[in-house]
Amino acid sequence: MIIVMKADASLKSISEVITRINQLGLKPHISRGKERTIIGVIGRTPVEIEEFEKLTAVEKVVRILSPFKLASREIKPENTIIRINGKVEIGNNRLVLMAGPCAVESRQQILETAQALKEMGVMILRGGAYKPRSSPYSFQGLKEKGLEYLEEAKRLTGMAVITEVMDAGDIETVSQVADILQVGARNMQNFSLLDKIGRTAKPVLLKRGMMATIEEFLMSAEYILSAGNSRVILCERGIRTFEKYTRNTFDISAIPLIKKLSHLPVIADPSHGTGVRDLVGPVARAAVAAGVDGLIIEVHPEPEAALSDGFQSLNLAEFRELMAEIKSLSQVLGRET
Ligand code: PEP
Ligand code: MN
């Protein structure tokens, strides 16, 4: 339920409403807009709408129909802007680029990639230290060593770092280096991991599960938000379909749809979304045109030699070219880069 306060509601009347919500054993979620304050009421106890409707400082009371509440546009009509590392903001007019290899493979590989990307103007470096692989015999990531190399890359370039946390037991270690915690597609419905990440204050990139509907995706975001962490970025990374020429089918309509349903920033991953190097550029451009807040792209100095996802990784020259295309497209769309 949402309580919309009148534009001239006093602080006292707002705080009275909040006190009453707390008394009922519910959680108030306050959103102070430019014109008025909106108070979301979250919890399982049934509430009598009339009790709040009759207050003079209240303009109206509306039930939130969607199963996700804190993630919904109904509770927060304006876009959420997430500040990362005190430097980059995601969710405003500026398109944010995240790039780097699928996995951190060696000190030299990540430092060389980070340096090159930094020179191209990329602000956020990606690179997995813990890798979720389909086979237990495939490269699983350098783990702590990988985090060490990421830390060095961060120190040398000043870039922010995004890296995946696969296990709740690693949250603390990963958080020491990561500016954004990535929850991978395979863990989108690992509810205990979501809850624990929700208890941290780190920005989170939540990737859409490969079999997840948009509602399930937003319900997973709700787990993180309801545990207290409001800094969630959603990532469309393609879903499984019957198509075999691509690794996943990138769901372009998810972008405007999620933007309509939720106030959270949405980014696109055309690398996993297609699984095919030649398709990364066209799908990245389509995602920008569809209204994403950012892109996350796999870039490797030598994709042919990559230990994971080489077939969908761009080399540095290809990525430079794509960046130039994205820049001109953004200008046409009135977006900054
Ligand atoms: C990745 O980003 O390298 C990754 C494993 O992504 P996803 O969880 O979307 O498959
Ligand atoms: Mn990958």
mmCIF file of C-alpha atoms and ligand atoms in Angstrom:
data_model
loop_
_atom_site.group_PDB
_atom_site.id
_atom_site.type_symbol
_atom_site.label_atom_id
_atom_site.label_comp_id
_atom_site.label_asym_id
_atom_site.label_seq_id
_atom_site.Cartn_x
_atom_site.Cartn_y
_atom_site.Cartn_z
ATOM 1 C CA MET A 1 0.000 0.000 0.000
ATOM 2 C CA ILE A 2 1.192 3.538 -0.735
ATOM 3 C CA ILE A 3 0.232 6.619 1.217
ATOM 4 C CA VAL A 4 0.511 9.784 -0.855
ATOM 5 C CA MET A 5 0.836 12.775 1.435
ATOM 6 C CA LYS A 6 -0.574 16.163 0.433
ATOM 7 C CA ALA A 7 1.957 18.609 -1.042
ATOM 8 C CA ASP A 8 1.654 20.829 2.033
ATOM 9 C CA ALA A 9 1.808 17.980 4.590
ATOM 10 C CA SER A 10 3.882 19.023 7.591
ATOM 11 C CA LEU A 11 6.865 17.025 8.847
ATOM 12 C CA LYS A 12 4.875 16.358 11.996
ATOM 13 C CA SER A 13 1.970 14.791 10.127
ATOM 14 C CA ILE A 14 4.382 12.693 8.056
ATOM 15 C CA SER A 15 6.105 11.450 11.167
ATOM 16 C CA GLU A 16 2.726 10.610 12.770
ATOM 17 C CA VAL A 17 1.898 8.393 9.795
ATOM 18 C CA ILE A 18 5.301 6.691 10.073
ATOM 19 C CA THR A 19 4.827 6.076 13.793
ATOM 20 C CA ARG A 20 1.433 4.490 13.181
ATOM 21 C CA ILE A 21 2.860 2.207 10.461
ATOM 22 C CA ASN A 22 5.568 1.067 12.885
ATOM 23 C CA GLN A 23 2.959 0.495 15.612
ATOM 24 C CA LEU A 24 1.082 -1.824 13.281
ATOM 25 C CA GLY A 25 4.254 -3.909 12.929
ATOM 26 C CA LEU A 26 4.778 -2.784 9.324
ATOM 27 C CA LYS A 27 7.754 -1.155 7.617
ATOM 28 C CA PRO A 28 7.476 2.378 6.225
ATOM 29 C CA HIS A 29 9.421 3.181 3.069
ATOM 30 C CA ILE A 30 9.714 6.918 2.654
ATOM 31 C CA SER A 31 10.251 8.534 -0.690
ATOM 32 C CA ARG A 32 10.543 12.307 -0.666
ATOM 33 C CA GLY A 33 9.789 13.638 -4.138
ATOM 34 C CA LYS A 34 10.136 17.218 -5.338
ATOM 35 C CA GLU A 35 6.455 17.886 -4.754
ATOM 36 C CA ARG A 36 5.241 15.440 -2.175
ATOM 37 C CA THR A 37 6.198 12.618 0.126
ATOM 38 C CA ILE A 38 5.082 9.091 -0.643
ATOM 39 C CA ILE A 39 5.152 6.476 2.093
ATOM 40 C CA GLY A 40 5.172 2.829 1.127
ATOM 41 C CA VAL A 41 3.816 0.383 3.669
ATOM 42 C CA ILE A 42 5.515 -2.987 3.548
ATOM 43 C CA GLY A 43 4.636 -6.082 5.526
ATOM 44 C CA ARG A 44 2.310 -9.023 5.865
ATOM 45 C CA THR A 45 -0.206 -7.603 8.356
ATOM 46 C CA PRO A 46 -3.495 -6.585 6.698
ATOM 47 C CA VAL A 47 -4.181 -2.849 7.060
ATOM 48 C CA GLU A 48 -7.377 -0.852 6.988
ATOM 49 C CA ILE A 49 -6.878 1.709 4.221
ATOM 50 C CA GLU A 50 -9.546 3.954 5.778
ATOM 51 C CA GLU A 51 -7.473 4.604 8.886
ATOM 52 C CA PHE A 52 -4.928 6.469 6.766
ATOM 53 C CA GLU A 53 -7.345 7.823 4.159
ATOM 54 C CA LYS A 54 -9.208 9.889 6.703
ATOM 55 C CA LEU A 55 -6.104 11.795 7.891
ATOM 56 C CA THR A 56 -6.191 15.401 6.676
ATOM 57 C CA ALA A 57 -2.534 15.450 5.555
ATOM 58 C CA VAL A 58 -3.078 12.377 3.356
ATOM 59 C CA GLU A 59 -4.086 12.897 -0.250
ATOM 60 C CA LYS A 60 -4.804 9.279 -1.150
ATOM 61 C CA VAL A 61 -3.994 5.690 -0.308
ATOM 62 C CA VAL A 62 -3.375 3.163 -3.076
ATOM 63 C CA ARG A 63 -2.795 -0.578 -2.886
ATOM 64 C CA ILE A 64 0.272 -1.832 -4.791
ATOM 65 C CA LEU A 65 -1.051 -4.480 -7.092
ATOM 66 C CA SER A 66 2.230 -5.979 -8.256
ATOM 67 C CA PRO A 67 3.848 -8.704 -6.134
ATOM 68 C CA PHE A 68 7.059 -6.703 -5.971
ATOM 69 C CA LYS A 69 6.640 -3.561 -3.907
ATOM 70 C CA LEU A 70 9.939 -1.765 -3.189
ATOM 71 C CA ALA A 71 11.099 -2.473 -6.749
ATOM 72 C CA SER A 72 7.944 -1.055 -8.299
ATOM 73 C CA ARG A 73 7.439 2.287 -10.002
ATOM 74 C CA GLU A 74 4.238 2.618 -8.041
ATOM 75 C CA ILE A 75 6.142 3.115 -4.805
ATOM 76 C CA LYS A 76 8.852 5.283 -6.366
ATOM 77 C CA PRO A 77 7.879 7.057 -9.570
ATOM 78 C CA GLU A 78 11.283 8.660 -10.216
ATOM 79 C CA ASN A 79 14.334 6.742 -11.484
ATOM 80 C CA THR A 80 16.753 5.450 -8.890
ATOM 81 C CA ILE A 81 20.261 6.774 -9.400
ATOM 82 C CA ILE A 82 23.020 4.671 -7.897
ATOM 83 C CA ARG A 83 26.349 6.218 -7.068
ATOM 84 C CA ILE A 84 29.280 3.883 -7.405
ATOM 85 C CA ASN A 85 32.629 4.515 -5.832
ATOM 86 C CA GLY A 86 31.683 8.164 -5.340
ATOM 87 C CA LYS A 87 32.507 8.763 -9.022
ATOM 88 C CA VAL A 88 30.113 7.073 -11.412
ATOM 89 C CA GLU A 89 26.347 7.406 -11.311
ATOM 90 C CA ILE A 90 24.078 4.891 -12.958
ATOM 91 C CA GLY A 91 20.438 5.617 -13.701
ATOM 92 C CA ASN A 92 20.709 9.137 -15.056
ATOM 93 C CA ASN A 93 21.156 10.452 -18.589
ATOM 94 C CA ARG A 94 24.731 9.244 -18.862
ATOM 95 C CA LEU A 95 25.191 5.780 -20.333
ATOM 96 C CA VAL A 96 27.563 3.752 -18.166
ATOM 97 C CA LEU A 97 29.975 1.288 -19.722
ATOM 98 C CA MET A 98 31.360 -1.722 -17.873
ATOM 99 C CA ALA A 99 33.886 -3.833 -19.727
ATOM 100 C CA GLY A 100 36.588 -6.412 -19.198
ATOM 101 C CA PRO A 101 37.271 -10.105 -19.543
ATOM 102 C CA CYS A 102 34.858 -12.839 -18.538
ATOM 103 C CA ALA A 103 37.461 -14.033 -16.032
ATOM 104 C CA VAL A 104 40.599 -12.652 -14.480
ATOM 105 C CA GLU A 105 43.180 -15.051 -15.905
ATOM 106 C CA SER A 106 46.526 -13.527 -14.951
ATOM 107 C CA ARG A 107 47.982 -10.352 -13.511
ATOM 108 C CA GLN A 108 49.207 -9.237 -16.915
ATOM 109 C CA GLN A 109 45.903 -9.968 -18.672
ATOM 110 C CA ILE A 110 43.791 -7.901 -16.277
ATOM 111 C CA LEU A 111 46.264 -5.028 -15.916
ATOM 112 C CA GLU A 112 46.753 -4.719 -19.667
ATOM 113 C CA THR A 113 42.994 -4.835 -20.312
ATOM 114 C CA ALA A 114 42.208 -2.377 -17.525
ATOM 115 C CA GLN A 115 44.809 0.095 -18.744
ATOM 116 C CA ALA A 116 43.532 -0.031 -22.325
ATOM 117 C CA LEU A 117 39.896 0.306 -21.273
ATOM 118 C CA LYS A 118 40.701 3.178 -18.957
ATOM 119 C CA GLU A 119 42.364 5.021 -21.837
ATOM 120 C CA MET A 120 39.195 4.515 -23.892
ATOM 121 C CA GLY A 121 37.181 6.155 -21.115
ATOM 122 C CA VAL A 122 35.577 3.075 -19.512
ATOM 123 C CA MET A 123 34.911 3.745 -15.828
ATOM 124 C CA ILE A 124 33.994 0.254 -14.610
ATOM 125 C CA LEU A 125 36.143 -2.847 -15.014
ATOM 126 C CA ARG A 126 34.526 -6.279 -15.050
ATOM 127 C CA GLY A 127 36.333 -9.569 -14.417
ATOM 128 C CA GLY A 128 35.282 -12.744 -12.656
ATOM 129 C CA ALA A 129 37.476 -14.135 -9.892
ATOM 130 C CA TYR A 130 34.917 -16.806 -8.945
ATOM 131 C CA LYS A 131 33.425 -18.325 -12.094
ATOM 132 C CA PRO A 132 30.195 -20.323 -12.286
ATOM 133 C CA ARG A 133 31.002 -22.962 -14.936
ATOM 134 C CA SER A 134 28.764 -25.673 -16.335
ATOM 135 C CA SER A 135 31.560 -28.219 -15.945
ATOM 136 C CA PRO A 136 33.536 -28.803 -12.756
ATOM 137 C CA TYR A 137 36.535 -29.543 -15.003
ATOM 138 C CA SER A 138 36.505 -26.066 -16.612
ATOM 139 C CA PHE A 139 38.553 -23.125 -15.302
ATOM 140 C CA GLN A 140 36.844 -21.983 -12.098
ATOM 141 C CA GLY A 141 38.562 -18.605 -11.739
ATOM 142 C CA LEU A 142 41.631 -17.500 -9.791
ATOM 143 C CA LYS A 143 39.508 -16.785 -6.706
ATOM 144 C CA GLU A 144 41.452 -14.783 -4.031
ATOM 145 C CA LYS A 145 44.409 -14.327 -6.378
ATOM 146 C CA GLY A 146 41.998 -12.928 -8.974
ATOM 147 C CA LEU A 147 40.670 -10.460 -6.414
ATOM 148 C CA GLU A 148 44.237 -9.377 -5.662
ATOM 149 C CA TYR A 149 44.879 -8.649 -9.346
ATOM 150 C CA LEU A 150 41.591 -6.775 -9.604
ATOM 151 C CA GLU A 151 42.588 -4.697 -6.620
ATOM 152 C CA GLU A 152 45.870 -3.830 -8.292
ATOM 153 C CA ALA A 153 44.085 -2.901 -11.534
ATOM 154 C CA LYS A 154 41.751 -0.699 -9.538
ATOM 155 C CA ARG A 155 44.630 0.995 -7.741
ATOM 156 C CA LEU A 156 46.567 1.630 -10.953
ATOM 157 C CA THR A 157 43.672 2.894 -13.065
ATOM 158 C CA GLY A 158 41.213 4.346 -10.565
ATOM 159 C CA MET A 159 38.438 2.337 -12.250
ATOM 160 C CA ALA A 160 35.576 0.877 -10.222
ATOM 161 C CA VAL A 161 35.406 -2.920 -10.183
ATOM 162 C CA ILE A 162 32.481 -5.292 -10.664
ATOM 163 C CA THR A 163 32.957 -8.968 -9.915
ATOM 164 C CA GLU A 164 30.715 -11.919 -9.130
ATOM 165 C CA VAL A 165 30.022 -13.301 -5.685
ATOM 166 C CA MET A 166 28.869 -16.911 -5.960
ATOM 167 C CA ASP A 167 28.776 -17.919 -2.327
ATOM 168 C CA ALA A 168 27.453 -16.020 0.688
ATOM 169 C CA GLY A 169 30.637 -16.996 2.535
ATOM 170 C CA ASP A 170 32.665 -14.880 0.097
ATOM 171 C CA ILE A 171 30.650 -11.658 0.389
ATOM 172 C CA GLU A 172 33.048 -10.049 2.829
ATOM 173 C CA THR A 173 36.210 -10.945 0.913
ATOM 174 C CA VAL A 174 34.759 -9.924 -2.448
ATOM 175 C CA SER A 175 33.404 -6.679 -0.972
ATOM 176 C CA GLN A 176 36.906 -5.597 -0.021
ATOM 177 C CA VAL A 177 37.714 -5.196 -3.714
ATOM 178 C CA ALA A 178 34.387 -4.938 -5.540
ATOM 179 C CA ASP A 179 32.547 -1.663 -5.949
ATOM 180 C CA ILE A 180 29.612 -3.613 -7.365
ATOM 181 C CA LEU A 181 28.726 -7.179 -6.360
ATOM 182 C CA GLN A 182 27.523 -9.209 -9.306
ATOM 183 C CA VAL A 183 24.889 -11.882 -8.740
ATOM 184 C CA GLY A 184 25.081 -14.221 -11.709
ATOM 185 C CA ALA A 185 22.177 -15.603 -13.706
ATOM 186 C CA ARG A 186 22.527 -19.007 -12.050
ATOM 187 C CA ASN A 187 22.164 -17.459 -8.609
ATOM 188 C CA MET A 188 19.269 -15.129 -9.376
ATOM 189 C CA GLN A 189 16.997 -17.285 -7.263
ATOM 190 C CA ASN A 190 19.493 -18.167 -4.544
ATOM 191 C CA PHE A 191 17.305 -16.429 -2.000
ATOM 192 C CA SER A 192 19.623 -16.836 0.959
ATOM 193 C CA LEU A 193 22.465 -15.241 -1.049
ATOM 194 C CA LEU A 194 20.134 -12.402 -2.091
ATOM 195 C CA ASP A 195 19.085 -11.852 1.500
ATOM 196 C CA LYS A 196 22.695 -11.723 2.719
ATOM 197 C CA ILE A 197 23.728 -9.356 -0.064
ATOM 198 C CA GLY A 198 20.701 -7.283 0.869
ATOM 199 C CA ARG A 199 22.233 -6.814 4.313
ATOM 200 C CA THR A 200 25.302 -5.111 2.835
ATOM 201 C CA ALA A 201 25.511 -1.536 1.583
ATOM 202 C CA LYS A 202 27.268 -2.421 -1.707
ATOM 203 C CA PRO A 203 25.702 -1.720 -5.083
ATOM 204 C CA VAL A 204 24.517 -4.985 -6.608
ATOM 205 C CA LEU A 205 24.230 -6.016 -10.239
ATOM 206 C CA LEU A 206 21.517 -8.652 -10.395
ATOM 207 C CA LYS A 207 21.546 -10.660 -13.615
ATOM 208 C CA ARG A 208 18.338 -12.145 -14.973
ATOM 209 C CA GLY A 209 18.164 -15.909 -14.560
ATOM 210 C CA MET A 210 18.228 -17.774 -17.835
ATOM 211 C CA MET A 211 14.753 -19.207 -17.208
ATOM 212 C CA ALA A 212 13.348 -16.280 -15.256
ATOM 213 C CA THR A 213 10.263 -14.314 -16.150
ATOM 214 C CA ILE A 214 10.434 -10.571 -15.642
ATOM 215 C CA GLU A 215 8.211 -10.901 -12.602
ATOM 216 C CA GLU A 216 10.548 -13.483 -11.046
ATOM 217 C CA PHE A 217 13.494 -11.219 -11.867
ATOM 218 C CA LEU A 218 11.872 -8.296 -10.057
ATOM 219 C CA MET A 219 10.896 -10.521 -7.130
ATOM 220 C CA SER A 220 14.580 -11.400 -6.735
ATOM 221 C CA ALA A 221 15.442 -7.701 -6.697
ATOM 222 C CA GLU A 222 12.742 -7.343 -4.043
ATOM 223 C CA TYR A 223 14.641 -9.810 -1.815
ATOM 224 C CA ILE A 224 17.701 -7.536 -1.846
ATOM 225 C CA LEU A 225 15.673 -4.351 -1.399
ATOM 226 C CA SER A 226 13.558 -5.751 1.410
ATOM 227 C CA ALA A 227 16.681 -6.822 3.299
ATOM 228 C CA GLY A 228 17.719 -3.155 3.334
ATOM 229 C CA ASN A 229 19.969 -2.630 0.327
ATOM 230 C CA SER A 230 18.362 -0.175 -2.093
ATOM 231 C CA ARG A 231 21.250 -0.096 -4.574
ATOM 232 C CA VAL A 232 20.183 -2.708 -7.106
ATOM 233 C CA ILE A 233 21.002 -2.578 -10.814
ATOM 234 C CA LEU A 234 19.134 -5.029 -13.041
ATOM 235 C CA CYS A 235 20.867 -6.734 -15.948
ATOM 236 C CA GLU A 236 19.141 -8.295 -18.950
ATOM 237 C CA ARG A 237 21.496 -11.019 -20.216
ATOM 238 C CA GLY A 238 19.278 -13.136 -22.412
ATOM 239 C CA ILE A 239 17.111 -16.138 -21.691
ATOM 240 C CA ARG A 240 17.084 -19.741 -22.895
ATOM 241 C CA THR A 241 14.882 -20.445 -25.871
ATOM 242 C CA PHE A 242 14.770 -23.164 -28.530
ATOM 243 C CA GLU A 243 17.131 -21.132 -30.773
ATOM 244 C CA LYS A 244 20.494 -22.795 -31.253
ATOM 245 C CA TYR A 245 22.433 -20.296 -33.362
ATOM 246 C CA THR A 246 22.771 -18.080 -30.301
ATOM 247 C CA ARG A 247 23.729 -18.981 -26.738
ATOM 248 C CA ASN A 248 20.754 -17.097 -25.313
ATOM 249 C CA THR A 249 17.965 -15.017 -26.800
ATOM 250 C CA PHE A 250 18.414 -11.396 -25.790
ATOM 251 C CA ASP A 251 15.048 -10.073 -24.627
ATOM 252 C CA ILE A 252 15.053 -6.541 -25.988
ATOM 253 C CA SER A 253 11.491 -5.848 -24.843
ATOM 254 C CA ALA A 254 12.535 -6.545 -21.237
ATOM 255 C CA ILE A 255 14.338 -3.192 -21.206
ATOM 256 C CA PRO A 256 11.404 -0.802 -21.759
ATOM 257 C CA LEU A 257 9.127 -3.175 -19.860
ATOM 258 C CA ILE A 258 11.287 -3.260 -16.722
ATOM 259 C CA LYS A 259 11.788 0.499 -16.988
ATOM 260 C CA LYS A 260 8.018 0.848 -16.921
ATOM 261 C CA LEU A 261 7.502 -1.540 -14.012
ATOM 262 C CA SER A 262 10.475 -0.492 -11.880
ATOM 263 C CA HIS A 263 12.476 2.575 -10.900
ATOM 264 C CA LEU A 264 15.736 0.581 -10.759
ATOM 265 C CA PRO A 265 18.491 1.097 -13.351
ATOM 266 C CA VAL A 266 18.633 -1.486 -16.132
ATOM 267 C CA ILE A 267 21.730 -2.487 -18.030
ATOM 268 C CA ALA A 268 22.279 -4.909 -20.908
ATOM 269 C CA ASP A 269 24.805 -7.696 -21.347
ATOM 270 C CA PRO A 270 24.917 -8.359 -25.089
ATOM 271 C CA SER A 271 27.901 -10.712 -24.641
ATOM 272 C CA HIS A 272 26.024 -13.416 -22.703
ATOM 273 C CA GLY A 273 22.795 -12.240 -24.324
ATOM 274 C CA THR A 274 23.963 -13.548 -27.687
ATOM 275 C CA GLY A 275 27.093 -15.627 -27.049
ATOM 276 C CA VAL A 276 28.342 -14.642 -30.500
ATOM 277 C CA ARG A 277 31.039 -12.003 -30.992
ATOM 278 C CA ASP A 278 29.546 -10.595 -34.235
ATOM 279 C CA LEU A 279 26.181 -10.053 -32.577
ATOM 280 C CA VAL A 280 27.485 -8.138 -29.566
ATOM 281 C CA GLY A 281 27.692 -4.767 -31.364
ATOM 282 C CA PRO A 282 24.255 -4.846 -33.047
ATOM 283 C CA VAL A 283 22.527 -5.987 -29.832
ATOM 284 C CA ALA A 284 24.440 -3.421 -27.742
ATOM 285 C CA ARG A 285 23.192 -0.681 -30.091
ATOM 286 C CA ALA A 286 19.651 -2.028 -29.960
ATOM 287 C CA ALA A 287 19.768 -2.055 -26.149
ATOM 288 C CA VAL A 288 20.916 1.572 -26.091
ATOM 289 C CA ALA A 289 18.078 2.512 -28.426
ATOM 290 C CA ALA A 290 15.661 0.603 -26.158
ATOM 291 C CA GLY A 291 16.675 2.767 -23.198
ATOM 292 C CA VAL A 292 19.261 1.003 -21.051
ATOM 293 C CA ASP A 293 21.231 2.853 -18.398
ATOM 294 C CA GLY A 294 24.418 1.028 -19.252
ATOM 295 C CA LEU A 295 26.149 -1.899 -20.925
ATOM 296 C CA ILE A 296 28.396 -4.661 -19.637
ATOM 297 C CA ILE A 297 30.602 -6.150 -22.339
ATOM 298 C CA GLU A 298 33.225 -8.887 -22.352
ATOM 299 C CA VAL A 299 36.543 -7.665 -23.725
ATOM 300 C CA HIS A 300 39.737 -9.720 -23.873
ATOM 301 C CA PRO A 301 43.137 -8.722 -25.297
ATOM 302 C CA GLU A 302 43.288 -12.109 -27.039
ATOM 303 C CA PRO A 303 39.820 -13.691 -27.223
ATOM 304 C CA GLU A 304 41.109 -16.808 -29.042
ATOM 305 C CA ALA A 305 43.218 -17.653 -25.998
ATOM 306 C CA ALA A 306 40.586 -16.808 -23.347
ATOM 307 C CA LEU A 307 39.943 -19.395 -20.641
ATOM 308 C CA SER A 308 36.204 -18.683 -20.733
ATOM 309 C CA ASP A 309 33.733 -17.044 -23.115
ATOM 310 C CA GLY A 310 36.338 -16.184 -25.772
ATOM 311 C CA PHE A 311 33.826 -16.752 -28.604
ATOM 312 C CA GLN A 312 31.681 -13.878 -27.341
ATOM 313 C CA SER A 313 34.500 -11.542 -26.276
ATOM 314 C CA LEU A 314 35.587 -8.536 -28.313
ATOM 315 C CA ASN A 315 39.263 -7.711 -28.678
ATOM 316 C CA LEU A 316 40.405 -4.218 -27.749
ATOM 317 C CA ALA A 317 40.202 -2.842 -31.297
ATOM 318 C CA GLU A 318 36.695 -4.231 -31.789
ATOM 319 C CA PHE A 319 35.585 -2.749 -28.504
ATOM 320 C CA ARG A 320 37.074 0.643 -29.394
ATOM 321 C CA GLU A 321 35.061 0.619 -32.601
ATOM 322 C CA LEU A 322 31.880 -0.338 -30.761
ATOM 323 C CA MET A 323 32.421 2.461 -28.269
ATOM 324 C CA ALA A 324 32.628 4.988 -31.087
ATOM 325 C CA GLU A 325 29.365 3.667 -32.546
ATOM 326 C CA ILE A 326 27.674 3.781 -29.147
ATOM 327 C CA LYS A 327 28.875 7.365 -28.704
ATOM 328 C CA SER A 328 27.352 8.567 -31.968
ATOM 329 C CA LEU A 329 24.140 6.673 -31.323
ATOM 330 C CA SER A 330 23.893 8.172 -27.821
ATOM 331 C CA GLN A 331 24.197 11.652 -29.272
ATOM 332 C CA VAL A 332 21.265 11.036 -31.603
ATOM 333 C CA LEU A 333 19.243 9.769 -28.649
ATOM 334 C CA GLY A 334 20.184 12.735 -26.459
ATOM 335 C CA ARG A 335 22.179 10.579 -24.067
ATOM 336 C CA GLU A 336 25.580 11.450 -22.634
ATOM 337 C CA THR A 337 28.442 8.950 -22.654
HETATM 338 C C1 PEP B 1 29.525 -13.474 -16.477
HETATM 339 O O1 PEP B 1 29.186 -12.292 -16.363
HETATM 340 O O2 PEP B 1 30.659 -13.828 -16.848
HETATM 341 C C2 PEP B 1 28.506 -14.516 -16.250
HETATM 342 C C3 PEP B 1 28.842 -15.731 -15.834
HETATM 343 O O3 PEP B 1 27.259 -14.100 -16.531
HETATM 344 P P1 PEP B 1 25.828 -14.830 -16.336
HETATM 345 O O4 PEP B 1 25.682 -15.061 -14.872
HETATM 346 O O5 PEP B 1 24.866 -13.830 -16.901
HETATM 347 O O6 PEP B 1 25.862 -16.098 -17.137
HETATM 348 MN MN MN B 2 31.304 -14.749 -19.165
#
